[in-house]
Coordinates of C-alpha atoms and ligand atoms in Angstrom, one line a residue:
M14 CA 138.4 187.1 26.1
N15 CA 135.6 186.0 28.3
F16 CA 132.5 184.9 26.4
F17 CA 130.0 187.1 28.2
R18 CA 132.3 190.2 28.1
C19 CA 132.4 189.7 24.3
L20 CA 128.7 189.4 24.3
S21 CA 128.0 192.6 26.1
L22 CA 130.5 194.4 23.9
L23 CA 128.8 193.0 21.0
V24 CA 125.5 194.3 22.1
V25 CA 126.7 197.7 22.8
M26 CA 128.3 197.9 19.3
A27 CA 125.1 196.4 17.9
L28 CA 123.1 199.4 19.2
V29 CA 125.7 201.7 17.9
S30 CA 125.4 200.3 14.5
G31 CA 121.6 200.2 14.9
T32 CA 121.7 203.9 15.6
I33 CA 123.9 204.5 12.5
A34 CA 121.1 202.8 10.4
E35 CA 118.5 205.0 12.1
K36 CA 120.4 208.2 11.5
A37 CA 121.2 207.2 8.0
N38 CA 117.6 206.5 7.2
S39 CA 114.7 208.8 8.3
S40 CA 112.3 205.9 7.8
G41 CA 113.8 204.5 11.1
G42 CA 114.0 201.0 12.3
M43 CA 117.4 199.2 12.6
V44 CA 118.7 197.9 9.4
W45 CA 119.1 194.3 10.8
A46 CA 115.5 194.1 11.6
T47 CA 114.3 194.8 8.0
A48 CA 114.8 191.2 6.6
R49 CA 112.6 189.8 9.3
D50 CA 109.9 192.3 8.9
E51 CA 109.8 191.3 5.1
A52 CA 109.4 187.7 5.9
E53 CA 106.6 188.5 8.1
L54 CA 104.8 190.5 5.4
V55 CA 105.2 187.5 3.1
E56 CA 103.7 185.2 5.6
D57 CA 100.9 187.4 6.4
S58 CA 99.9 187.9 2.8
G59 CA 99.3 184.3 2.6
L60 CA 102.3 183.7 0.3
V61 CA 103.8 181.3 2.8
I62 CA 106.9 180.6 0.8
G63 CA 108.7 183.5 -0.8
E64 CA 112.2 184.2 -1.8
Q65 CA 112.3 186.7 1.0
D66 CA 111.6 184.0 3.5
Q67 CA 114.8 182.2 2.8
I68 CA 117.2 184.5 4.4
D69 CA 120.8 183.4 3.9
G70 CA 123.2 183.0 6.7
G71 CA 121.1 182.8 10.0
F72 CA 123.6 183.0 12.9
S73 CA 126.5 183.1 10.4
S74 CA 125.2 186.5 9.6
L75 CA 125.3 189.5 11.7
D76 CA 121.5 189.6 11.7
G77 CA 120.7 186.6 13.8
M78 CA 123.7 187.0 16.1
L79 CA 122.6 190.4 17.0
H80 CA 119.1 189.3 17.8
W81 CA 120.5 186.5 19.8
A82 CA 123.0 188.7 21.7
I83 CA 120.2 191.2 22.5
G84 CA 118.0 188.5 23.7
H85 CA 120.7 187.4 26.2
S86 CA 121.6 190.9 27.5
D87 CA 120.7 192.8 30.6
P88 CA 118.1 195.5 29.6
A89 CA 119.8 198.1 32.0
T90 CA 123.1 197.7 30.0
L91 CA 121.2 198.1 26.7
K92 CA 119.5 201.3 27.8
E93 CA 122.9 202.8 28.8
A94 CA 124.4 201.8 25.6
A95 CA 121.7 203.3 23.6
K96 CA 122.0 206.6 25.5
D97 CA 125.9 206.6 24.8
A98 CA 125.3 205.9 21.1
Q99 CA 122.9 208.8 20.7
K100 CA 125.7 211.2 21.9
M101 CA 128.2 210.2 19.3
S102 CA 128.8 211.9 16.1
M103 CA 128.2 210.3 12.7
D104 CA 132.0 209.8 12.3
E105 CA 132.4 208.2 15.7
L106 CA 129.5 206.0 14.9
Q107 CA 130.9 204.8 11.6
K108 CA 134.2 204.1 13.3
R109 CA 132.4 202.0 15.8
Q110 CA 130.6 200.1 13.1
V111 CA 134.0 199.3 11.4
E112 CA 135.3 198.1 14.8
L113 CA 132.1 196.0 15.2
K114 CA 132.6 194.2 11.9
E115 CA 136.2 193.5 12.8
L116 CA 135.2 192.2 16.1
V117 CA 132.6 189.9 14.8
E118 CA 135.1 188.3 12.3
K119 CA 137.7 187.8 15.1
L120 CA 135.1 186.6 17.7
N121 CA 134.6 183.0 17.9
M122 CA 130.9 182.9 18.4
P123 CA 129.4 179.6 19.3
S124 CA 128.3 177.8 16.1
D125 CA 124.7 177.6 15.1
G126 CA 124.7 173.9 16.0
K127 CA 125.9 174.7 19.5
L128 CA 123.2 177.4 19.9
M129 CA 120.5 175.0 18.7
K130 CA 121.6 172.4 21.1
I131 CA 121.4 174.9 24.0
A132 CA 117.9 175.9 23.0
V133 CA 116.7 172.3 22.7
S134 CA 118.2 171.4 26.0
D135 CA 116.4 174.3 27.6
L136 CA 113.1 173.1 26.0
N137 CA 113.9 169.7 27.6
N138 CA 114.1 171.2 31.0
A139 CA 110.8 170.9 32.7
S140 CA 111.5 173.5 35.3
L141 CA 112.4 176.2 32.8
S142 CA 110.2 179.3 33.2
L143 CA 107.7 180.2 30.4
E144 CA 109.5 183.2 29.6
D145 CA 112.8 181.3 28.9
R146 CA 110.8 178.6 27.0
H147 CA 109.4 181.4 24.7
R148 CA 113.0 182.7 24.2
A149 CA 114.3 179.3 23.3
L150 CA 111.8 179.0 20.7
H151 CA 112.3 182.5 19.4
E152 CA 116.0 181.6 19.0
L153 CA 115.2 178.4 17.1
L154 CA 113.0 180.5 14.8
I155 CA 116.0 182.4 13.6
L156 CA 118.3 179.5 13.7
V157 CA 116.3 177.1 11.5
E158 CA 116.2 179.6 8.6
P159 CA 119.2 178.3 6.8
I160 CA 118.3 174.8 5.3
D161 CA 121.5 173.1 6.7
N162 CA 120.5 174.2 10.2
A163 CA 117.0 173.0 9.7
N164 CA 118.4 169.6 8.6
D165 CA 120.7 169.5 11.6
L166 CA 117.8 170.2 14.0
S167 CA 115.9 167.3 12.5
K168 CA 119.0 164.9 12.6
S169 CA 119.8 165.8 16.1
G170 CA 116.4 165.0 17.5
G171 CA 115.8 168.6 18.2
L172 CA 112.7 168.7 15.9
K173 CA 111.0 166.0 17.9
V174 CA 111.4 168.1 21.1
V175 CA 109.9 171.2 19.2
A176 CA 107.0 169.0 18.0
G177 CA 106.4 167.8 21.6
E178 CA 105.8 171.6 22.5
L179 CA 102.8 171.6 20.3
N180 CA 101.0 169.9 23.1
H181 CA 102.1 172.4 25.7
S182 CA 99.4 174.0 27.9
D183 CA 100.6 177.6 27.1
S184 CA 99.1 178.9 23.9
E185 CA 102.2 181.1 23.3
V186 CA 104.5 178.1 23.4
R187 CA 102.3 176.1 21.0
K188 CA 102.2 179.1 18.6
L189 CA 106.0 179.4 18.5
A190 CA 106.5 175.6 18.2
A191 CA 104.1 175.7 15.1
W192 CA 106.0 178.7 13.7
V193 CA 109.4 177.0 14.1
I194 CA 108.2 173.8 12.4
G195 CA 106.7 175.8 9.6
K196 CA 109.9 177.7 9.0
A197 CA 112.0 174.6 9.2
S198 CA 109.7 172.7 6.8
Q199 CA 109.5 175.4 4.0
N200 CA 110.8 173.8 0.8
N201 CA 112.5 171.1 2.7
P202 CA 111.2 167.6 2.0
F203 CA 113.7 166.0 4.4
V204 CA 112.3 167.9 7.4
Q205 CA 108.8 167.6 6.1
A206 CA 109.1 163.8 6.2
Q207 CA 110.3 163.9 9.7
V208 CA 107.5 166.1 10.9
F209 CA 105.0 163.6 9.3
E210 CA 106.7 160.8 11.0
L211 CA 106.3 162.6 14.3
G212 CA 102.5 162.8 13.8
A213 CA 102.6 166.5 14.0
L214 CA 100.5 167.3 11.0
T215 CA 97.4 166.0 12.6
T216 CA 98.1 168.0 15.8
L217 CA 98.7 171.2 13.6
I218 CA 95.5 170.7 11.8
K219 CA 93.5 170.6 15.1
M220 CA 95.5 173.6 16.3
V221 CA 93.9 175.8 13.5
N222 CA 90.7 175.4 15.5
S223 CA 92.4 177.2 18.5
S224 CA 90.5 180.2 20.1
S225 CA 93.7 182.1 19.8
T226 CA 93.9 183.7 16.4
E227 CA 97.7 184.0 16.6
E228 CA 98.1 180.3 17.3
A229 CA 95.6 179.4 14.6
V230 CA 97.4 181.6 12.0
K231 CA 100.8 180.0 12.9
A232 CA 99.4 176.4 12.7
L233 CA 97.9 177.1 9.4
F234 CA 101.2 178.6 8.2
A235 CA 103.0 175.3 9.3
V236 CA 100.3 173.1 7.6
S237 CA 100.8 175.0 4.3
A238 CA 104.6 174.6 4.5
L239 CA 104.2 171.0 5.0
I240 CA 101.8 170.1 2.3
R241 CA 102.9 172.5 -0.5
N242 CA 104.5 170.6 -3.3
N243 CA 104.5 167.5 -1.2
I244 CA 102.3 164.7 -2.5
A245 CA 102.7 162.4 0.6
G246 CA 101.9 165.4 2.8
Q247 CA 98.7 166.1 0.7
D248 CA 97.5 162.5 1.1
M249 CA 98.1 162.7 4.8
F250 CA 96.3 166.0 4.9
Y251 CA 93.4 164.5 3.1
A252 CA 93.3 161.4 5.4
S253 CA 93.4 163.6 8.5
R254 CA 90.4 165.4 7.1
G255 CA 92.3 168.6 6.8
Y256 CA 89.9 169.7 4.1
I257 CA 87.1 169.9 6.6
M258 CA 89.4 172.3 8.6
L259 CA 89.8 174.4 5.5
Q260 CA 86.2 174.3 4.7
D261 CA 85.2 175.3 8.3
V262 CA 87.7 178.3 8.3
M263 CA 86.6 179.5 4.9
S264 CA 82.9 179.5 5.9
N265 CA 83.1 180.8 9.3
G266 CA 82.3 184.5 9.2
S267 CA 83.4 185.1 12.9
L268 CA 87.0 184.1 12.3
D269 CA 89.8 186.5 11.7
I270 CA 90.0 187.6 8.0
K271 CA 93.7 186.8 7.9
L272 CA 93.1 183.2 8.6
R273 CA 90.3 182.9 5.9
R274 CA 92.6 184.6 3.4
K275 CA 95.3 182.0 4.2
A276 CA 92.9 179.1 4.0
V277 CA 91.6 180.1 0.4
F278 CA 95.2 180.9 -0.7
L279 CA 96.2 177.3 0.3
V280 CA 93.2 175.9 -1.6
G281 CA 94.4 177.8 -4.7
D282 CA 97.9 176.6 -4.2
L283 CA 96.8 172.9 -4.0
A284 CA 94.6 173.3 -7.1
E285 CA 97.6 174.9 -8.9
F286 CA 99.8 172.0 -7.8
Q287 CA 97.3 169.6 -9.2
L288 CA 97.2 171.5 -12.5
Q289 CA 101.0 171.4 -12.8
N290 CA 101.2 167.7 -12.2
T291 CA 98.6 166.2 -14.5
D292 CA 100.6 163.0 -14.7
Q293 CA 99.8 162.2 -11.1
K294 CA 97.1 159.9 -10.1
A295 CA 93.6 161.1 -9.7
E296 CA 92.9 164.6 -8.7
L297 CA 92.4 165.3 -4.9
P298 CA 88.8 164.3 -4.1
I299 CA 88.2 167.7 -2.5
F300 CA 88.1 169.3 -5.8
S301 CA 84.9 167.4 -6.6
D302 CA 83.3 167.9 -3.2
R303 CA 80.4 170.3 -3.9
L304 CA 80.2 171.6 -0.3
F305 CA 83.9 172.3 -0.3
L306 CA 83.6 174.2 -3.7
K307 CA 80.7 176.2 -2.3
S308 CA 82.7 177.4 0.6
V309 CA 85.3 178.8 -1.8
V310 CA 82.6 180.5 -4.1
D311 CA 80.9 182.0 -1.1
L312 CA 84.0 184.0 -0.3
I313 CA 83.9 186.1 -3.4
V314 CA 81.0 188.1 -2.0
V315 CA 82.5 188.6 1.5
L316 CA 83.4 192.4 1.6
D317 CA 87.2 192.2 1.7
L318 CA 89.0 192.9 -1.5
D319 CA 92.0 190.8 -0.5
L320 CA 90.0 187.9 0.4
Q321 CA 87.9 188.3 -2.7
E322 CA 90.9 188.4 -4.9
K323 CA 92.3 185.2 -3.4
A324 CA 89.0 183.6 -3.8
L325 CA 88.7 184.6 -7.4
T326 CA 92.3 183.5 -8.2
T327 CA 91.5 180.1 -6.7
I328 CA 88.3 179.7 -8.7
N329 CA 90.2 180.6 -11.9
T330 CA 92.6 177.7 -11.2
L331 CA 89.8 175.3 -10.2
L332 CA 88.0 176.0 -13.4
Q333 CA 90.9 174.5 -15.3
L334 CA 90.9 171.3 -13.5
K335 CA 89.5 168.2 -15.3
S336 CA 87.2 167.0 -12.4
I337 CA 85.4 170.4 -12.0
E338 CA 81.8 170.2 -13.2
P339 CA 80.7 173.6 -14.4
L340 CA 77.0 172.7 -13.8
I341 CA 77.8 172.1 -10.0
L342 CA 79.5 175.4 -9.8
R343 CA 76.4 177.1 -11.4
D344 CA 73.6 175.2 -9.8
F345 CA 74.9 174.0 -6.4
C346 CA 77.5 176.7 -5.6
G347 CA 75.7 179.7 -7.4
L348 CA 78.9 180.8 -9.1
Q349 CA 77.1 182.9 -11.8
G350 CA 74.9 184.9 -9.3
A351 CA 77.9 185.3 -7.0
L352 CA 79.9 186.8 -9.9
Q353 CA 77.0 189.2 -10.7
R354 CA 76.7 190.3 -7.0
M355 CA 80.5 190.8 -6.9
K356 CA 80.4 193.0 -9.9
L357 CA 77.9 195.5 -8.2
Q358 CA 79.9 195.4 -5.0
L359 CA 83.1 196.2 -6.9
K360 CA 81.4 199.0 -8.7
E361 CA 80.5 200.5 -5.3
S362 CA 84.0 200.0 -4.0
M363 CA 85.4 201.9 -7.1
E364 CA 83.6 205.0 -5.9
D365 CA 85.7 205.0 -2.8
E366 CA 89.0 206.8 -3.7
D367 CA 91.2 204.6 -1.4
K368 CA 89.8 201.4 -2.9
R369 CA 89.4 202.4 -6.5
D370 CA 92.6 201.0 -8.1
Y371 CA 92.5 197.7 -6.2
A372 CA 88.8 197.3 -6.9
A373 CA 89.4 197.9 -10.6
D374 CA 92.1 195.2 -10.7
V375 CA 89.8 192.8 -8.9
E376 CA 87.0 193.6 -11.4
T377 CA 89.4 192.8 -14.3
L378 CA 90.1 189.4 -12.8
R379 CA 86.4 189.0 -12.2
G380 CA 85.6 189.7 -15.7
E381 CA 88.2 186.9 -16.8
V382 CA 86.8 184.4 -14.5
E383 CA 83.3 185.0 -15.7
L384 CA 84.4 184.6 -19.3
I385 CA 86.2 181.2 -18.6
F386 CA 83.1 180.0 -16.7
R387 CA 80.8 180.9 -19.5
K388 CA 83.1 179.0 -21.9
K389 CA 83.0 176.0 -19.7
L390 CA 79.3 176.1 -19.6
G391 CA 79.2 176.2 -23.5
L392 CA 77.6 179.6 -23.5
L393 CA 80.3 181.2 -25.7
Ligands
LIG4 C1 117.1 203.6 3.6 O1 115.8 203.5 3.0 C2 115.8 203.4 1.6 C3 114.4 203.6 1.0 O2 113.5 203.2 2.0 C4 116.5 202.1 1.2 O3 116.5 201.9 -0.2 C5 117.9 202.1 1.8 O4 118.4 200.8 1.5 C6 117.8 202.3 3.3 N1 119.2 202.5 3.8 C7 119.6 201.8 4.9 C8 120.9 202.1 5.2 O5 118.8 201.2 5.5
LIG5 C1 116.5 174.0 34.4 O1 116.0 175.4 34.6 C2 116.0 175.8 35.9 C3 115.3 177.2 36.0 O2 115.7 178.0 34.9 C4 117.5 176.0 36.2 O3 117.6 176.5 37.5 C5 118.3 174.6 36.1 O4 119.6 174.8 36.3 C6 118.0 174.1 34.7 N1 118.5 172.7 34.7 C7 119.4 172.3 33.7 C8 119.7 171.0 33.8 O5 119.9 173.2 32.9
LIG6 C1 99.9 165.6 21.2 O1 99.1 164.8 22.0 C2 98.2 164.0 21.4 C3 97.2 163.4 22.4 O2 97.9 163.1 23.4 C4 99.0 162.9 20.6 O3 98.3 162.0 20.0 C5 100.0 163.7 19.6 O4 100.8 162.7 19.0 C6 100.8 164.8 20.3 N1 101.5 165.4 19.2 C7 102.8 165.6 19.2 C8 103.4 166.4 18.0 O5 103.6 165.1 20.0
LIG7 C1 86.8 172.5 15.2 O1 85.8 172.9 16.0 C2 84.5 172.7 15.5 C3 83.4 173.3 16.4 O2 83.9 173.2 17.7 C4 84.3 171.1 15.4 O3 83.1 170.8 14.9 C5 85.4 170.6 14.5 O4 85.3 169.3 14.3 C6 86.7 171.0 14.9 N1 87.7 170.6 13.9 C7 88.9 170.0 14.2 C8 89.8 169.7 13.0 O5 89.2 169.7 15.2
LIG8 C1 83.4 179.9 14.2 O1 84.5 180.4 14.9 C2 84.2 180.8 16.2 C3 85.3 181.6 16.8 O2 86.5 180.8 16.9 C4 83.7 179.5 17.0 O3 83.4 179.9 18.3 C5 82.6 178.9 16.5 O4 82.3 177.7 17.0 C6 82.8 178.7 15.0 N1 81.6 178.1 14.3 C7 81.5 177.0 13.7 C8 80.2 176.7 13.1 O5 82.4 176.2 13.6

């Protein structure tokens, strides 16, 4: 069978199976889209690496392949197919779904390696339209999810091409390139090492300063994926003055709240890593930098429960580090006063029905942090 005929057949059937999912579930949304949405949620909450983010299979699974097939299909054909699918009965639809499964098994779809090669050679084509460039990066985003694929992209030189896109003049291209690098680097020391070699960490740190929030958020996501649990990465991050970037983001009230949450979450994560690796050499110097600490403490009185909770959790961890001076936290950072102000704010939030439970949880955490702090000061 001709490859493109197979492809259009596949898309028609994909829509049919999507319709089944929609019919079967009143909450709507195609079944194969849910795994991605979860990954997004995980990223957006600041938890850059979660179990959900490691979706098995990639293009070996139906998921990725259908995404890819749809990306490569004619919109008019898709529309027709969707109409046809709506007319079918549940029985017909289920029959089609079984056929689809069989077809996919028989069909010799191009391997993930081949698909990555096509995407990378597209990126290397200087006359490629912006739209196609975005699409090639979107494809890589799905393809790099399985760790073997991420490693292959690295070995084949594709990662270097993607890193080059971080300097593209189009903000969307830069954003997608950062996202691909972040995805490929998650929990993958091999890929992380190559990204460092390519000098991309410094570029990504600068990108967090972008006036496009989307670009800044993905750049910070990539930075986090590169330095989490990676000592060499953390040293390089420090040498590139990445902590100044974090401090700037935390203390700039006009920035998007998501970005500020991610920044303080990363600080907490770095502190936690330090705590778990006490046999490592000295603690990161940022944890004894009073201006840096103050930018964390100031966040607990910014009126956003999520941000406040993340800041408190971070302070909770910082208080357990050896290099932390409780007197600096009290006198220079004003932690005691901030905790008191926060208590009043939370009391007010608890009068709001929508916020009551969340505010109560944050108040519990606040109380714990206050207790630990008072112990550290020798008041208890
Ligand atoms: C339908 O939704 C329920 C609850 O939201 C979920 O547990 C179930 O897996 C969904 N079914 C399908 C076919 O998506
Ligand atoms: C590069 O992209 C242009 C525009 O899409 C296309 O016409 C051309 O064939 C591509 N070149 C190669 C070598 O693929
Ligand atoms: C982007 O360009 C800058 C300045 O030209 C360069 O120093 C840097 O290495 C480039 N980054 C990547 C990842 O290619
Ligand atoms: C970000 O921008 C600010 C203000 O324009 C500047 O002071 C700072 O050095 C920049 N940070 C980085 C990491 O480029
Ligand atoms: C804070 O962020 C805004 C928006 O990105 C930026 O224009 C401004 O320069 C930043 N302020 C500082 C002090 O870096």
